[in-house]
Amino acid sequence: MAATSQAASNSQSQKGLSYWRKQLLQVSLPALAKTGKHLNRLLQKPDCALRDLEKVIAEDPVLAFQILAHANKLSTSPDNDVSSLPHAMSLMGMDKLRPVLKNMKYIQFNPSKIAHNAFLQALHTSLHAASLAHAWAEKKIPGSGEANYWITLRLSSVYWYLSLASPKNYHAIELRVQTGESRSHVEHDILGCTCQELTQSLLPYWRLSKFTSDNLTRLLAPDPKMLAQIGRCAWIDSVAPETPKDQGIYMQTPWFGAVLAHSLALNSSVSWYSIQTQRTLKIVSAYLRQPLEEVIVQVHKDAVRFTKTHTLKGVWTPAIKLLHPPLPRRSVNHTTQPEKTAASASVKRKKDLSSDTRQKAVLKPVRAEHAKLQPVKADQKSGSVEKTKTSAAPSELKSLEEVQTTLFKLFYLQTVKEHQVFSIHQLMDGASQVLHFDLGLTRCILFMKSRSQKGAVKGVYAKGFADNSPFANMELDASIEHLLGKLMHKPSAVWASPDKINKFAKELPDTLWQALENPREFMLATVSVRGKPTGILYADNLGGDKVMTNSYYSTFRSVSQAINHGLGTLASQKEAQQKRSR
């Protein structure tokens, strides 16, 4: 009990605004290795001038950002901000600039490393926001673009610091946000505070002018009603609506465009078609006094141009996000009227299994040693059934040699390394994203052992189907004579490729095959809890455009093994809850 209480207290102490502010202030931002080489050569020349250094520093936004930060601290005029790189360098001079450049950390970033990838993703989103703010500011007041550019980077820099201070927490936040959860809710859940609150707490440290600090503080804690009223002023019809006085004054607050661009970049990094992004675009329409349709077309064009000029390997770009379909709607901590709770939950489960079905997917705790997940050889032929060996040892997932996508790494990090699994719904949301976007497996179903019918499996989660309702009440025979029974009897995996589809279709229950509507190929894998088969994962590529390969099949098996880890975590949580209730 003492150890448990101490662990809980340590966990609580590592959360909250004051804790993370201290952590972020201890982080030193790096610069690019190639920038360091160029600067080193220039600094060795006796006739090196500030203008020569400026050309190189301007190519590295993080280094330039730090030069401006140093100049702000050295400024003797507290009422004026250093808002451009030439101003910052002239203020510091060669004497003060040289030691800063020599003491800087220069890193060769590798996107395959979790920490590096986190930083590059945060940087890419920040640069997208800064480019939007620059363009909008130039439209409003020519010549004000650069100042808005650097203010926007400053607003986003909290994510740079967080990705370096705790890449695991950064990835955990991003993975949950990518499945549709509210960013502020997730940040508060994991960090104990939001990143906007962290930005506000860092304003005094940045030593900005009181004018800038006061305006940013006001904009970073906006009144939701005010934003909603501004959104209603969007130019949707043929004639621009009249903007009320209070809303017009609020939009004239200095740096409003920078905060708006920061918000749009964060929302669009999840989905261009989410409700949050659409609301932000309406505010942009009101702010720029442009028709909403023109604003949407323009920001989409800007996203494509930005992607062409800012290409980072292993990082999701705004243009790629334009190709992703909208995320399914979901609500966090949605309250329902008591008299309608049971009925609405029942209807929802029958109508759409992509909603939360935790009540129907109760995991019985199994008191056994954790089973080690062994990699399955990738050179096995398609359509064959492979056995997955298990042994009692600390669990380790297969090597990520064939799986280099950011989305899979995020799912792997959260599920296997961090054990951040809260429900089957949340676990399968992440898995379905990997299956869809990385592998082209557009539809998936999770079957679990039926509690009402022995030797049968029941659908508890479905995603990607035009109508998910058939799987809500579907209980399938899983006897040893059928393919599902073989998978439940021995942990295995199946790839029914186009030339094998007819053979394996005959081994599936007729009810299931009719509901699947003749996919051209599909994959199946046993889902286990601590080595004990408890369900089956199904996925196919009906409507997709990707051709399945051995590496895709290997990744599919890796996803199923990560699901095994997640289910094991849920079982452990249930055991712990039962112990506490005794």
XYZ file of C-alpha atoms in Angstrom:
582
model
C 0.000 0.000 0.000
C 2.840 2.372 0.843
C 4.533 1.704 -2.497
C 1.271 2.204 -4.360
C 0.521 5.495 -2.614
C 4.082 6.703 -3.231
C 3.805 5.858 -6.942
C 0.488 7.685 -7.137
C 1.956 10.700 -5.398
C 4.966 10.719 -7.796
C 2.593 10.514 -10.744
C 0.609 13.484 -9.451
C 3.770 15.488 -8.777
C 4.817 15.004 -12.408
C 1.715 16.780 -13.621
C 0.476 20.313 -13.547
C 1.402 23.737 -14.837
C 4.312 24.474 -12.485
C 5.940 21.072 -13.065
C 5.841 21.266 -16.860
C 6.902 24.907 -16.925
C 10.073 23.931 -15.043
C 10.623 20.982 -17.383
C 10.270 23.081 -20.526
C 12.559 25.821 -19.245
C 15.322 23.225 -18.821
C 15.183 22.248 -22.506
C 17.727 23.655 -24.966
C 16.426 23.883 -28.503
C 18.737 22.396 -31.160
C 19.645 23.630 -34.622
C 20.314 21.716 -37.832
C 23.695 20.030 -38.235
C 24.199 21.450 -41.738
C 23.572 24.956 -40.373
C 26.281 24.383 -37.764
C 28.800 23.368 -40.444
C 28.110 26.467 -42.541
C 28.329 28.777 -39.540
C 31.559 27.174 -38.362
C 33.188 27.846 -41.737
C 31.967 31.445 -41.751
C 33.061 32.173 -38.175
C 36.606 31.040 -38.989
C 36.929 33.784 -41.599
C 38.416 37.017 -40.211
C 36.186 39.168 -42.452
C 32.936 37.448 -41.478
C 30.055 39.967 -41.326
C 26.613 39.841 -39.730
C 24.962 39.836 -43.139
C 26.848 36.652 -44.095
C 25.667 34.933 -40.920
C 22.121 36.191 -41.396
C 21.744 34.377 -44.730
C 22.630 31.038 -43.109
C 20.664 31.572 -39.887
C 17.534 32.565 -41.817
C 17.469 29.082 -43.392
C 17.079 27.485 -39.943
C 13.839 28.748 -38.324
C 14.591 27.247 -34.901
C 18.026 28.870 -34.733
C 16.606 32.189 -35.950
C 13.880 31.916 -33.319
C 16.506 31.502 -30.597
C 18.478 34.503 -31.849
C 15.329 36.624 -31.540
C 14.713 35.223 -28.045
C 18.259 36.168 -26.945
C 17.874 39.633 -28.456
C 14.581 40.188 -26.625
C 16.292 39.461 -23.310
C 19.118 41.872 -24.147
C 16.828 44.649 -25.336
C 17.034 47.830 -23.256
C 13.635 49.033 -24.473
C 10.936 47.120 -22.552
C 8.159 48.724 -24.612
C 9.398 47.398 -27.961
C 9.750 43.798 -29.153
C 12.489 42.473 -31.400
C 10.360 41.365 -34.337
C 12.827 40.622 -37.144
C 16.055 38.673 -37.563
C 18.163 41.617 -38.884
C 17.033 43.718 -35.910
C 17.959 40.922 -33.491
C 21.425 40.374 -34.986
C 22.268 44.069 -35.103
C 21.151 44.418 -31.481
C 23.382 41.543 -30.341
C 26.377 42.371 -32.475
C 29.147 39.953 -33.396
C 30.581 39.883 -29.853
C 27.396 38.507 -28.290
C 26.266 36.499 -31.306
C 29.457 34.451 -31.701
C 29.306 32.672 -28.280
C 25.597 31.930 -28.749
C 26.283 30.237 -32.082
C 29.265 28.299 -30.727
C 27.359 26.965 -27.709
C 24.326 25.932 -29.748
C 23.488 22.216 -30.090
C 23.563 21.144 -33.745
C 21.793 17.863 -34.452
C 21.449 15.626 -37.499
C 17.762 14.775 -37.175
C 16.650 11.215 -37.889
C 12.849 10.922 -38.411
C 12.944 7.221 -37.484
C 13.841 8.185 -33.895
C 10.790 8.831 -31.750
C 12.111 12.028 -30.119
C 13.410 13.482 -33.398
C 10.169 12.648 -35.190
C 8.142 14.332 -32.456
C 10.206 17.523 -32.744
C 10.048 17.587 -36.552
C 6.277 17.078 -36.532
C 5.803 19.886 -34.006
C 8.128 22.140 -36.026
C 6.304 21.396 -39.276
C 2.921 22.317 -37.783
C 4.433 25.525 -36.359
C 5.905 26.567 -39.705
C 2.558 25.972 -41.383
C 0.897 28.252 -38.817
C 3.587 30.912 -39.231
C 3.266 30.923 -43.030
C -0.515 31.411 -42.731
C -0.097 34.253 -40.225
C 2.481 35.948 -42.464
C 0.180 35.837 -45.509
C -2.862 37.114 -43.597
C -0.926 39.936 -41.937
C 0.432 41.138 -45.291
C -3.123 41.264 -46.638
C -4.322 43.305 -43.674
C -1.301 45.575 -43.147
C 1.549 45.314 -45.682
C 4.899 45.003 -43.917
C 3.539 43.383 -40.746
C 4.018 39.806 -41.935
C 7.418 39.108 -40.363
C 6.388 40.204 -36.874
C 3.312 37.965 -37.041
C 5.466 35.118 -38.357
C 7.736 35.142 -35.293
C 4.884 35.634 -32.821
C 3.141 32.578 -34.305
C 6.305 30.504 -33.969
C 6.569 31.629 -30.362
C 2.999 30.446 -29.710
C 3.828 27.049 -31.214
C 7.248 26.689 -29.591
C 5.698 25.092 -26.493
C 5.165 21.959 -28.601
C 8.854 21.993 -29.602
C 9.912 22.081 -25.964
C 7.391 19.393 -25.007
C 8.496 17.056 -27.812
C 12.088 17.282 -26.534
C 11.287 17.235 -22.810
C 8.933 14.251 -23.077
C 8.517 12.723 -26.559
C 6.431 9.915 -25.065
C 3.860 12.325 -23.672
C 3.893 14.334 -26.893
C 3.199 11.229 -28.994
C 0.566 10.029 -26.513
C -1.253 13.350 -26.889
C -1.021 13.346 -30.677
C -2.228 9.754 -31.021
C -5.363 10.411 -28.992
C -5.989 13.722 -30.754
C -5.640 12.017 -34.149
C -8.547 9.728 -33.242
C -10.843 12.700 -32.677
C -10.468 13.518 -28.977
C -10.380 17.140 -27.872
C -6.808 18.435 -27.703
C -7.382 20.457 -24.543
C -9.056 17.479 -22.846
C -6.208 15.111 -23.762
C -3.490 17.586 -22.755
C -5.132 18.180 -19.398
C -5.554 14.433 -18.893
C -1.892 13.620 -19.627
C -0.063 16.780 -18.532
C -2.432 18.169 -15.925
C -2.633 21.423 -17.895
C -3.085 22.578 -21.478
C -0.331 23.808 -23.785
C -2.107 27.177 -24.055
C -1.807 27.525 -20.294
C 1.884 26.634 -20.598
C 2.321 29.322 -23.247
C 0.712 31.893 -20.956
C 2.998 30.868 -18.087
C 6.081 31.304 -20.311
C 5.228 34.843 -21.450
C 7.118 36.510 -18.546
C 10.187 34.353 -19.256
C 10.258 35.504 -22.888
C 10.428 39.141 -21.716
C 8.090 40.459 -24.359
C 6.732 43.972 -24.074
C 3.795 44.495 -21.723
C 1.659 45.445 -24.714
C 2.354 42.131 -26.479
C 2.118 40.019 -23.321
C -1.225 41.503 -22.309
C -2.743 40.978 -25.743
C -1.460 37.405 -26.035
C -2.721 36.592 -22.542
C -6.147 37.846 -23.551
C -6.166 35.927 -26.846
C -4.907 32.669 -25.321
C -7.865 32.562 -22.921
C -10.718 33.539 -25.246
C -14.391 33.673 -24.398
C -16.043 30.761 -26.298
C -19.179 32.849 -26.796
C -17.151 35.607 -28.436
C -15.527 33.122 -30.860
C -18.920 31.598 -31.667
C -20.343 35.048 -32.406
C -17.386 35.855 -34.673
C -17.938 32.551 -36.501
C -21.530 33.606 -37.213
C -20.125 36.651 -39.018
C -18.530 34.437 -41.688
C -19.203 35.519 -45.259
C -21.332 32.580 -46.432
C -23.998 34.247 -48.606
C -23.524 36.535 -51.598
C -23.415 39.610 -49.354
C -21.014 40.014 -46.441
C -22.838 40.149 -43.096
C -22.451 43.107 -40.788
C -19.932 42.560 -37.988
C -21.143 43.721 -34.545
C -18.997 46.353 -32.853
C -17.721 44.151 -29.999
C -16.681 41.360 -32.354
C -15.013 43.806 -34.724
C -12.988 45.358 -31.893
C -11.959 41.912 -30.629
C -10.677 40.896 -34.091
C -8.577 44.073 -34.173
C -6.657 42.925 -31.094
C -2.952 42.808 -32.041
C -1.744 39.272 -32.851
C -5.303 37.953 -33.321
C -4.272 36.663 -36.760
C -1.247 34.876 -35.277
C -3.355 33.075 -32.672
C -5.954 32.236 -35.338
C -3.307 30.765 -37.669
C -1.873 28.754 -34.771
C -5.331 27.333 -34.050
C -6.028 26.485 -37.706
C -2.682 24.701 -38.135
C -3.268 22.578 -35.018
C -6.813 21.647 -36.057
C -5.921 20.892 -39.679
C -3.021 18.685 -38.547
C -5.763 16.346 -37.269
C -8.313 16.779 -40.072
C -9.227 19.485 -42.543
C -12.845 18.345 -42.326
C -13.372 18.310 -38.568
C -15.894 20.555 -36.838
C -13.059 22.424 -35.094
C -11.341 23.199 -38.416
C -14.594 24.325 -40.032
C -15.331 26.645 -37.103
C -11.852 28.133 -37.334
C -12.239 28.706 -41.087
C -15.454 30.636 -40.449
C -13.592 32.891 -38.026
C -10.872 33.363 -40.677
C -13.569 34.380 -43.167
C -14.892 36.986 -40.737
C -11.362 38.192 -39.901
C -10.243 38.604 -43.535
C -13.688 39.769 -44.729
C -13.586 37.221 -47.546
C -16.225 34.699 -48.691
C -15.860 31.405 -46.850
C -15.533 29.445 -50.102
C -12.610 31.615 -51.212
C -10.957 31.251 -47.801
C -11.216 27.449 -47.915
C -9.811 27.275 -51.450
C -6.975 29.637 -50.525
C -5.891 27.799 -47.356
C -5.957 24.505 -49.271
C -3.713 26.016 -51.949
C -1.441 27.404 -49.240
C -1.234 23.915 -47.704
C -0.075 22.445 -51.020
C 2.479 25.230 -51.592
C 3.768 24.885 -48.044
C 4.159 21.119 -48.469
C 6.204 21.622 -51.639
C 8.590 24.068 -49.972
C 8.791 22.362 -46.554
C 9.385 18.663 -47.078
C 10.491 16.671 -44.039
C 10.895 12.907 -44.288
C 8.596 10.933 -41.999
C 6.392 13.938 -41.153
C 2.733 14.390 -42.014
C 2.133 17.453 -44.172
C -0.971 19.664 -44.547
C -1.389 18.575 -48.180
C -1.447 14.887 -47.218
C -4.068 15.645 -44.584
C -6.288 17.057 -47.347
C -6.537 13.529 -48.761
C -7.628 11.974 -45.473
C -11.376 11.491 -44.978
C -13.185 13.162 -42.070
C -12.862 11.532 -38.666
C -16.051 10.022 -37.232
C -17.830 12.300 -34.807
C -17.356 11.506 -31.160
C -17.827 13.320 -27.880
C -15.735 13.096 -24.731
C -17.577 12.842 -21.412
C -20.894 13.454 -23.175
C -23.713 13.700 -20.645
C -27.027 12.041 -21.394
C -30.384 12.423 -19.701
C -30.852 9.579 -17.173
C -34.198 8.422 -18.551
C -32.728 8.026 -22.045
C -29.361 6.501 -21.166
C -30.147 2.806 -21.531
C -32.323 3.154 -24.610
C -29.973 5.478 -26.466
C -26.942 3.306 -25.686
C -28.755 0.230 -27.022
C -29.810 1.981 -30.225
C -26.321 3.387 -30.729
C -24.682 -0.010 -30.396
C -27.055 -1.527 -32.926
C -26.726 1.333 -35.367
C -22.974 1.934 -35.473
C -20.312 -0.254 -33.938
C -17.654 2.407 -34.416
C -19.163 3.951 -31.292
C -18.140 2.826 -27.829
C -19.244 -0.760 -27.118
C -17.313 -1.296 -23.908
C -20.330 -2.733 -22.069
C -20.609 -5.556 -24.577
C -16.890 -6.261 -24.639
C -16.160 -7.048 -21.004
C -12.793 -8.717 -20.532
C -12.613 -11.429 -17.912
C -9.310 -11.241 -16.020
C -6.973 -14.127 -16.695
C -4.433 -14.766 -13.960
C -1.502 -15.894 -16.047
C 1.963 -14.742 -16.920
C 2.280 -12.230 -19.741
C 2.942 -13.959 -23.039
C 5.789 -12.890 -25.243
C 4.778 -11.776 -28.720
C 7.013 -13.478 -31.262
C 7.501 -12.023 -34.753
C 6.015 -14.122 -37.554
C 8.272 -14.650 -40.570
C 7.309 -12.405 -43.451
C 8.304 -14.822 -46.230
C 5.338 -17.143 -45.722
C 3.009 -17.398 -48.688
C -0.257 -15.518 -48.819
C -3.356 -17.450 -47.890
C -1.586 -19.731 -45.460
C -2.348 -20.071 -41.770
C 0.619 -19.471 -39.477
C 1.060 -20.419 -35.858
C 2.136 -17.742 -33.434
C 4.370 -19.090 -30.700
C 4.103 -17.726 -27.182
C 6.277 -18.054 -24.123
C 6.161 -16.676 -20.568
C 8.570 -13.728 -20.607
C 8.430 -9.907 -20.602
C 6.470 -8.905 -23.689
C 8.288 -7.441 -26.685
C 6.788 -6.533 -30.020
C 8.485 -7.485 -33.288
C 11.125 -5.239 -34.831
C 9.850 -2.179 -36.677
C 12.124 -2.786 -39.681
C 9.228 -3.148 -42.112
C 6.972 -0.601 -40.440
C 8.352 2.917 -40.745
C 5.149 4.967 -40.755
C 4.624 7.617 -38.109
C 1.046 6.491 -37.476
C 2.079 2.918 -36.642
C 4.870 4.146 -34.366
C 2.423 6.345 -32.486
C 0.035 3.422 -32.060
C 2.902 1.138 -31.009
C 4.234 3.699 -28.520
C 0.891 4.302 -26.854
C -0.306 0.694 -26.783
C 2.839 -1.343 -26.155
C 5.344 0.981 -24.507
C 3.150 3.413 -22.583
C 0.187 1.071 -21.871
C -2.148 4.014 -22.463
C -5.249 1.975 -23.201
C -8.579 2.984 -21.694
C -11.214 1.039 -23.635
C -11.650 -1.317 -26.562
C -13.211 1.581 -28.447
C -10.121 3.795 -28.009
C -7.752 0.890 -28.759
C -9.537 -0.069 -31.982
C -9.875 3.560 -33.080
C -6.083 3.740 -33.185
C -5.746 0.338 -34.872
C -8.326 1.181 -37.555
C -6.445 4.396 -38.388
C -3.244 2.404 -39.004
C -5.071 -0.254 -41.031
C -6.844 2.340 -43.168
C -4.226 4.989 -43.865
C -1.045 2.887 -43.786
C -2.230 -0.403 -45.285
C -5.302 0.541 -47.302
C -7.435 -1.884 -45.267
C -10.502 0.326 -45.308
C -12.804 -1.918 -43.250
C -12.197 -3.838 -40.053
C -14.147 -5.859 -37.475
C -13.176 -7.095 -34.034
C -14.879 -10.298 -32.902
C -14.644 -11.429 -29.277
C -15.743 -14.619 -27.537
C -19.484 -14.633 -26.965
C -20.580 -14.805 -23.343
C -24.078 -16.002 -24.217
C -23.245 -18.768 -26.701
C -20.432 -21.220 -26.133
C -18.064 -21.767 -29.053
C -19.135 -18.566 -30.820
C -17.691 -15.108 -31.433
C -19.584 -11.809 -31.411
C -18.883 -8.526 -33.196
C -17.940 -5.761 -30.752
C -16.368 -3.158 -33.082
C -16.704 -2.369 -36.783
C -15.342 0.500 -38.872
C -15.512 1.503 -42.524
C -18.761 -0.206 -43.555
C -21.663 1.713 -45.084
C -23.864 -0.004 -42.500
C -22.250 -1.399 -39.363
C -25.504 -2.634 -37.812
C -25.357 -6.260 -39.099
C -22.299 -6.907 -36.944
C -23.913 -5.660 -33.713
C -26.080 -8.760 -33.297
C -23.926 -11.195 -35.272
C -22.858 -14.299 -33.331
C -20.799 -16.658 -35.483
C -19.989 -20.302 -34.988
C -16.316 -20.719 -34.085
C -16.122 -24.509 -34.041
C -12.929 -26.207 -35.168
C -14.455 -27.148 -38.554
C -14.573 -23.512 -39.666
C -11.781 -21.016 -40.340
C -12.804 -18.889 -37.371
C -12.644 -21.957 -35.154
C -9.146 -22.793 -36.359
C -8.000 -19.284 -35.517
C -9.579 -19.510 -32.063
C -8.069 -22.945 -31.453
C -4.504 -21.936 -32.360
C -3.221 -18.334 -32.579
C -2.729 -17.796 -36.299
C -3.072 -15.350 -39.171
C -4.544 -15.613 -42.676
C -4.126 -13.587 -45.837
C -6.823 -14.491 -48.352
C -5.254 -13.004 -51.477
C -7.314 -12.639 -54.708
C -6.203 -16.042 -56.002
C -7.136 -17.680 -52.666
C -10.300 -15.733 -51.873
C -12.733 -18.381 -53.160
C -11.087 -21.091 -51.090
C -11.200 -19.174 -47.819
C -14.643 -17.674 -48.456
C -16.103 -21.191 -48.272
C -14.627 -21.599 -44.781
C -16.361 -18.474 -43.439
C -19.914 -18.548 -42.040
C -22.486 -17.657 -44.726
C -23.947 -14.872 -42.574
C -20.578 -13.132 -42.354
C -19.685 -13.555 -46.020
C -22.993 -12.083 -47.184
C -22.547 -9.056 -44.903
C -19.007 -8.487 -46.250
C -20.315 -7.972 -49.830
C -17.594 -9.929 -51.662
C -14.253 -8.234 -50.850
C -11.463 -8.950 -53.321
C -9.145 -10.026 -50.489
C -9.070 -9.991 -46.706
C -6.855 -10.691 -43.694
C -7.601 -12.388 -40.379
C -5.586 -12.708 -37.177
C -6.175 -14.231 -33.773
C -6.507 -11.742 -30.933
C -5.213 -12.987 -27.579
C -5.058 -11.857 -23.979
C -1.795 -13.057 -22.389
C -1.487 -15.881 -24.890
C -5.080 -17.099 -24.577
C -7.159 -16.665 -27.796
C -10.138 -14.415 -27.083
C -11.124 -12.979 -30.457
C -10.434 -12.425 -34.147
C -9.418 -9.304 -36.091
C -10.804 -9.034 -39.637
C -9.788 -6.429 -42.248
C -10.240 -5.993 -46.011
C -9.486 -3.376 -48.668
C -12.865 -3.061 -50.380
C -12.983 0.407 -51.912
C -9.265 0.973 -51.295
C -6.584 1.592 -53.908
C -3.558 -0.114 -52.354
C -2.235 -3.494 -53.483
C -1.527 -5.867 -50.611
C 2.052 -7.122 -50.258
C 3.974 -9.328 -47.858
C 5.189 -6.257 -45.966
C 1.589 -5.043 -45.567
C 0.617 -8.482 -44.295
C 3.508 -8.393 -41.835
C 2.369 -4.975 -40.611
C -1.188 -6.261 -40.215
C 0.093 -9.017 -37.930
C 2.087 -6.424 -35.982
C -1.084 -4.388 -35.468
C -2.894 -7.481 -34.193
C -0.058 -8.152 -31.741
C -0.224 -4.554 -30.511
C -3.960 -5.085 -29.953
C -3.038 -8.143 -27.869
C -0.917 -5.888 -25.665
C -3.751 -3.389 -25.359
C -6.246 -6.064 -24.331
C -3.754 -7.349 -21.782
C -3.502 -3.840 -20.332
C -7.299 -3.639 -20.075
C -7.396 -7.014 -18.307
C -4.759 -5.832 -15.823
C -6.746 -2.665 -15.179
C -9.864 -4.733 -14.495
C -7.956 -6.953 -12.061
C -6.612 -3.916 -10.215
C -10.104 -2.436 -10.032
C -11.478 -5.677 -8.593
C -8.742 -5.744 -5.953
C -9.511 -2.187 -4.910
C -13.226 -2.950 -4.612
C -12.662 -5.932 -2.270
